[in-house]
Coordinates of C-alpha atoms in Angstrom, one line a residue:
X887 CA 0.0 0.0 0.0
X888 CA 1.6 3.3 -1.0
X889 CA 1.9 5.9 1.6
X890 CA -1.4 8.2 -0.4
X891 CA -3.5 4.9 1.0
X892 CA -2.3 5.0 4.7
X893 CA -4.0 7.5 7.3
X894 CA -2.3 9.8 8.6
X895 CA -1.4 10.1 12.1
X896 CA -4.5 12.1 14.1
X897 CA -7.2 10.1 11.4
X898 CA -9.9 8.8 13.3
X899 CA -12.0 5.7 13.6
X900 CA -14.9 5.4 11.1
X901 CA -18.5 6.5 13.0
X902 CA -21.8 5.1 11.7
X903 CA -24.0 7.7 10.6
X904 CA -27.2 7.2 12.8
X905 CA -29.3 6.9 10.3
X906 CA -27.4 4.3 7.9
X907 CA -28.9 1.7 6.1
X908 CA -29.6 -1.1 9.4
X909 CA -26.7 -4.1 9.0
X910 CA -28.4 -6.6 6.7
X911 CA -30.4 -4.2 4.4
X912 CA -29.8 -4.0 0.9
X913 CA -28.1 -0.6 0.0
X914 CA -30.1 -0.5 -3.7
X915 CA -28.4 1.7 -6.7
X916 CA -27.6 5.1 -6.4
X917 CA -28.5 5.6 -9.7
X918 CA -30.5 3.3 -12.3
X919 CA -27.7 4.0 -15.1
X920 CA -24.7 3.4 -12.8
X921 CA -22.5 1.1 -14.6
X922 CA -21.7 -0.8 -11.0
X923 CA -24.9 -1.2 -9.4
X924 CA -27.5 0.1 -11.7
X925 CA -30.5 -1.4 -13.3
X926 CA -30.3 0.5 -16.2
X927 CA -27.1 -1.1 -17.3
X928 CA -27.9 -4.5 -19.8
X929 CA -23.8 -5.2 -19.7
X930 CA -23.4 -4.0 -16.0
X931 CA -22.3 -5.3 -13.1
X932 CA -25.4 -4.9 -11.4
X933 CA -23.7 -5.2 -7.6
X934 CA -26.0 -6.5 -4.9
X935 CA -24.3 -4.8 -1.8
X936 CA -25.8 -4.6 1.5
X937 CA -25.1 -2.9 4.8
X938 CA -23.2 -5.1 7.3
X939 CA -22.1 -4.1 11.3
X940 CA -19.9 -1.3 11.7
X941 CA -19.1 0.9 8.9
X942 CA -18.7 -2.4 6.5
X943 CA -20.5 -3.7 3.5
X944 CA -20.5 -6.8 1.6
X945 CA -21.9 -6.9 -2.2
X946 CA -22.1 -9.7 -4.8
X947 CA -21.9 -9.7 -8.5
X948 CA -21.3 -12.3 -11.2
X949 CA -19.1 -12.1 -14.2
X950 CA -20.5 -12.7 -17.0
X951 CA -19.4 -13.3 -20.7
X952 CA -19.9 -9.6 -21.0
X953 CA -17.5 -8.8 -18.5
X954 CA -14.1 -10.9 -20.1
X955 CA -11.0 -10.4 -20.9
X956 CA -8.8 -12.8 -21.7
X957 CA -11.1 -16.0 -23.1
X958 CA -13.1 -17.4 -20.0
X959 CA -11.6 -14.6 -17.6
X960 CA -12.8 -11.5 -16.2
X961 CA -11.5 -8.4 -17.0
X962 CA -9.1 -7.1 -14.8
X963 CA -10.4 -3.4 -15.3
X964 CA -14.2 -4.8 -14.4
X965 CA -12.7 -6.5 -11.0
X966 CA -11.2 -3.0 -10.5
X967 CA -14.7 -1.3 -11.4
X968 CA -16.7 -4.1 -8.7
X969 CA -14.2 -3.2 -5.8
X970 CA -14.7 0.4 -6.3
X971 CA -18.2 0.1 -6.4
X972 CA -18.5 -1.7 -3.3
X973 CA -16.2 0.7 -1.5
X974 CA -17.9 3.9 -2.5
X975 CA -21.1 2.0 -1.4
X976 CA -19.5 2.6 1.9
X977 CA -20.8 6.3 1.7
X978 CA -24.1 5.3 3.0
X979 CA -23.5 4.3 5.9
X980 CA -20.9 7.7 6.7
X981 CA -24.0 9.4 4.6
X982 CA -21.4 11.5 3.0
X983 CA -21.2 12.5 -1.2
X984 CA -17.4 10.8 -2.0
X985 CA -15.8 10.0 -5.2
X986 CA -12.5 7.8 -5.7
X987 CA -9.7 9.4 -5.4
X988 CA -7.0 6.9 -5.7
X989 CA -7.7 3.0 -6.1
X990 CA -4.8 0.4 -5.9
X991 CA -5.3 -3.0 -7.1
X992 CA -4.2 -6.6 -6.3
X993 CA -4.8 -9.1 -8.5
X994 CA -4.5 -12.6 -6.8
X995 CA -6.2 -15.3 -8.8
X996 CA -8.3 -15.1 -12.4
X997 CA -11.8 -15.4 -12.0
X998 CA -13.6 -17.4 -14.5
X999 CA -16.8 -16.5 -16.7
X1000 CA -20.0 -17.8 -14.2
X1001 CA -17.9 -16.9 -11.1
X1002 CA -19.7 -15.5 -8.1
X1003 CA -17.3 -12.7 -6.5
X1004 CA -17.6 -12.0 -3.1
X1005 CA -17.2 -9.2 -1.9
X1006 CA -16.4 -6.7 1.4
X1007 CA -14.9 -3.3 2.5
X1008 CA -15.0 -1.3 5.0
X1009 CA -13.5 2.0 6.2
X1010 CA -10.1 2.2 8.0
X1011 CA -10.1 5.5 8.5
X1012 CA -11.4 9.2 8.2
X1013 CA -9.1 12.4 8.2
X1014 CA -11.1 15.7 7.2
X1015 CA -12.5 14.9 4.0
X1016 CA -10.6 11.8 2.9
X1017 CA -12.2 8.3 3.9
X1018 CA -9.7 5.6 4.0
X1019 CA -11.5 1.7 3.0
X1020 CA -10.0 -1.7 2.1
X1021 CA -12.1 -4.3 -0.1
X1022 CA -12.0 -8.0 -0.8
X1023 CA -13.1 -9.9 -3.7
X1024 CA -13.2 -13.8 -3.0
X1025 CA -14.6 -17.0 -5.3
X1026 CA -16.0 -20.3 -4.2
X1027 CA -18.2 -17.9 -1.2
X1028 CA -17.9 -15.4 1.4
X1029 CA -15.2 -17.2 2.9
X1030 CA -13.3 -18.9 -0.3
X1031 CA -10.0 -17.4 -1.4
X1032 CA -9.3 -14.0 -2.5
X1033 CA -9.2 -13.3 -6.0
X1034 CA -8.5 -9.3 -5.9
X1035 CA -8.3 -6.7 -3.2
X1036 CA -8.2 -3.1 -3.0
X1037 CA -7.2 -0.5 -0.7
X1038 CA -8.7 3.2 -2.0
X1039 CA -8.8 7.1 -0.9
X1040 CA -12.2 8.5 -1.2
X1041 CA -12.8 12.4 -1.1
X1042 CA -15.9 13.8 0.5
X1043 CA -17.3 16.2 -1.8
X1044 CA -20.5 18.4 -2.2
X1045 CA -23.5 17.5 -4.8
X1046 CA -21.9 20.4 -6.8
X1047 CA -19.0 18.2 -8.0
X1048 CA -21.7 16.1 -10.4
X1049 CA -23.7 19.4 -11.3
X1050 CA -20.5 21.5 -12.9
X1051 CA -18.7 18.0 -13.9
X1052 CA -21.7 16.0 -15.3
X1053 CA -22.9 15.3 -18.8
X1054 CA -26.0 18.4 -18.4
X1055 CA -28.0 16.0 -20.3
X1056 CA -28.0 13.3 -17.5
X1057 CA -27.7 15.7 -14.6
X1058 CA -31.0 17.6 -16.4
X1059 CA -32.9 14.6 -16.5
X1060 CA -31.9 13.5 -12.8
X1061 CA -32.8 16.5 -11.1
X1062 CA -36.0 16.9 -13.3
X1063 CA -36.7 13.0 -11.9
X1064 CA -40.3 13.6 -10.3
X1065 CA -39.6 11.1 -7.5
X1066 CA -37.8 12.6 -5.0
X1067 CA -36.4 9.8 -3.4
X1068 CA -35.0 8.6 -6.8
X1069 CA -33.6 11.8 -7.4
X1070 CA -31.6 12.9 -4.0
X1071 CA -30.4 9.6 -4.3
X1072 CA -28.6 9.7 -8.0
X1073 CA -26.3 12.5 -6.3
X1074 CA -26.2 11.1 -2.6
X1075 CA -23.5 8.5 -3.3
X1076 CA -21.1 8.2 -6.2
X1077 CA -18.1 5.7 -6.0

């Protein structure tokens, strides 16, 4: 881990936001077009995660033949893309905005086409506006071996970061969503 991914001395222990997501419920997408964990995606990942103890969650996705690389084998870059989602899916349960600022990357072991990935993260640390989180991708179940890991700097940010950065477009048609529940939540939580 390279010293951008280790908190600082005077970081602090993560704190459950009171009104996070119980331990158990599913955390849902953020946003139905999210490439990680939204509906609207027919090639995405479409990441199941769900709130555990603590400031931890646990999410599932499988790879599919849409998500290979080599013959057979995932992607590297989409095992990068399911570890990120599952550690900004952390933000719900902090109830802070935070986008990835740095994500580093262990492949262990390929995972094959029709695999299962299990995965976990939780937050290390917080220090002002940067949330330090580790992640683990196993196969074979919760407990089988790791296939990838992560360790990954998130930056809290306000909603204007996806308002003066966003495709207007997309940002248009999310604010002008008339659900309201739908719509806070497309700028709540971005990995």
């Amino acid at each position: 881990m390279t010293t951008a991914l280790t908190p600082p001395a005077g970081a602090r222990p993560p704190v459950r936001h009171p009104d996070a997501p119980a331990p158990g419920e599913p955390l849902g997408s953020h946003y139905e077009h999210c490439f990680g964990c939204g509906g609207g995606q027919p090639h995405g990942l479409h990441l199941d995660a769900r709130a555990e103890e603590g400031v931890a969650v646990t999410a599932e996705f499988t790879v599919t033949t849409d998500h290979q690389g080599a013959p057979g084998l995932a992607h590297g870059g989409v095992l990068a893309t399911a570890l990120d989602e599952t550690l900004g899916s952390l933000g719900w349960l902090l109830r802070v905005i935070a986008v990835t600022g740095r994500l580093e990357t262990d492949f262990v072991r390929p995972v094959p086409v029709g695999t299962a990935l299990h995965l976990a993260a939780h937050v290390t640390a917080v220090h002002g506006r940067k949330i330090y989180a580790t992640a683990t991708g196993r196969i074979g179940g919760p407990e089988g071996p790791v296939a990838v890991r992560a360790d990954a700097l998130f930056i809290e940010v306000k909603v204007d970061h996806f308002i003066d950065n966003g495709r207007s477009e997309e940002i248009q048609a999310a604010m002008a969503d008339p659900d309201t529940q739908r719509r806070a939540r497309a700028f709540e939580v971005n990995p």
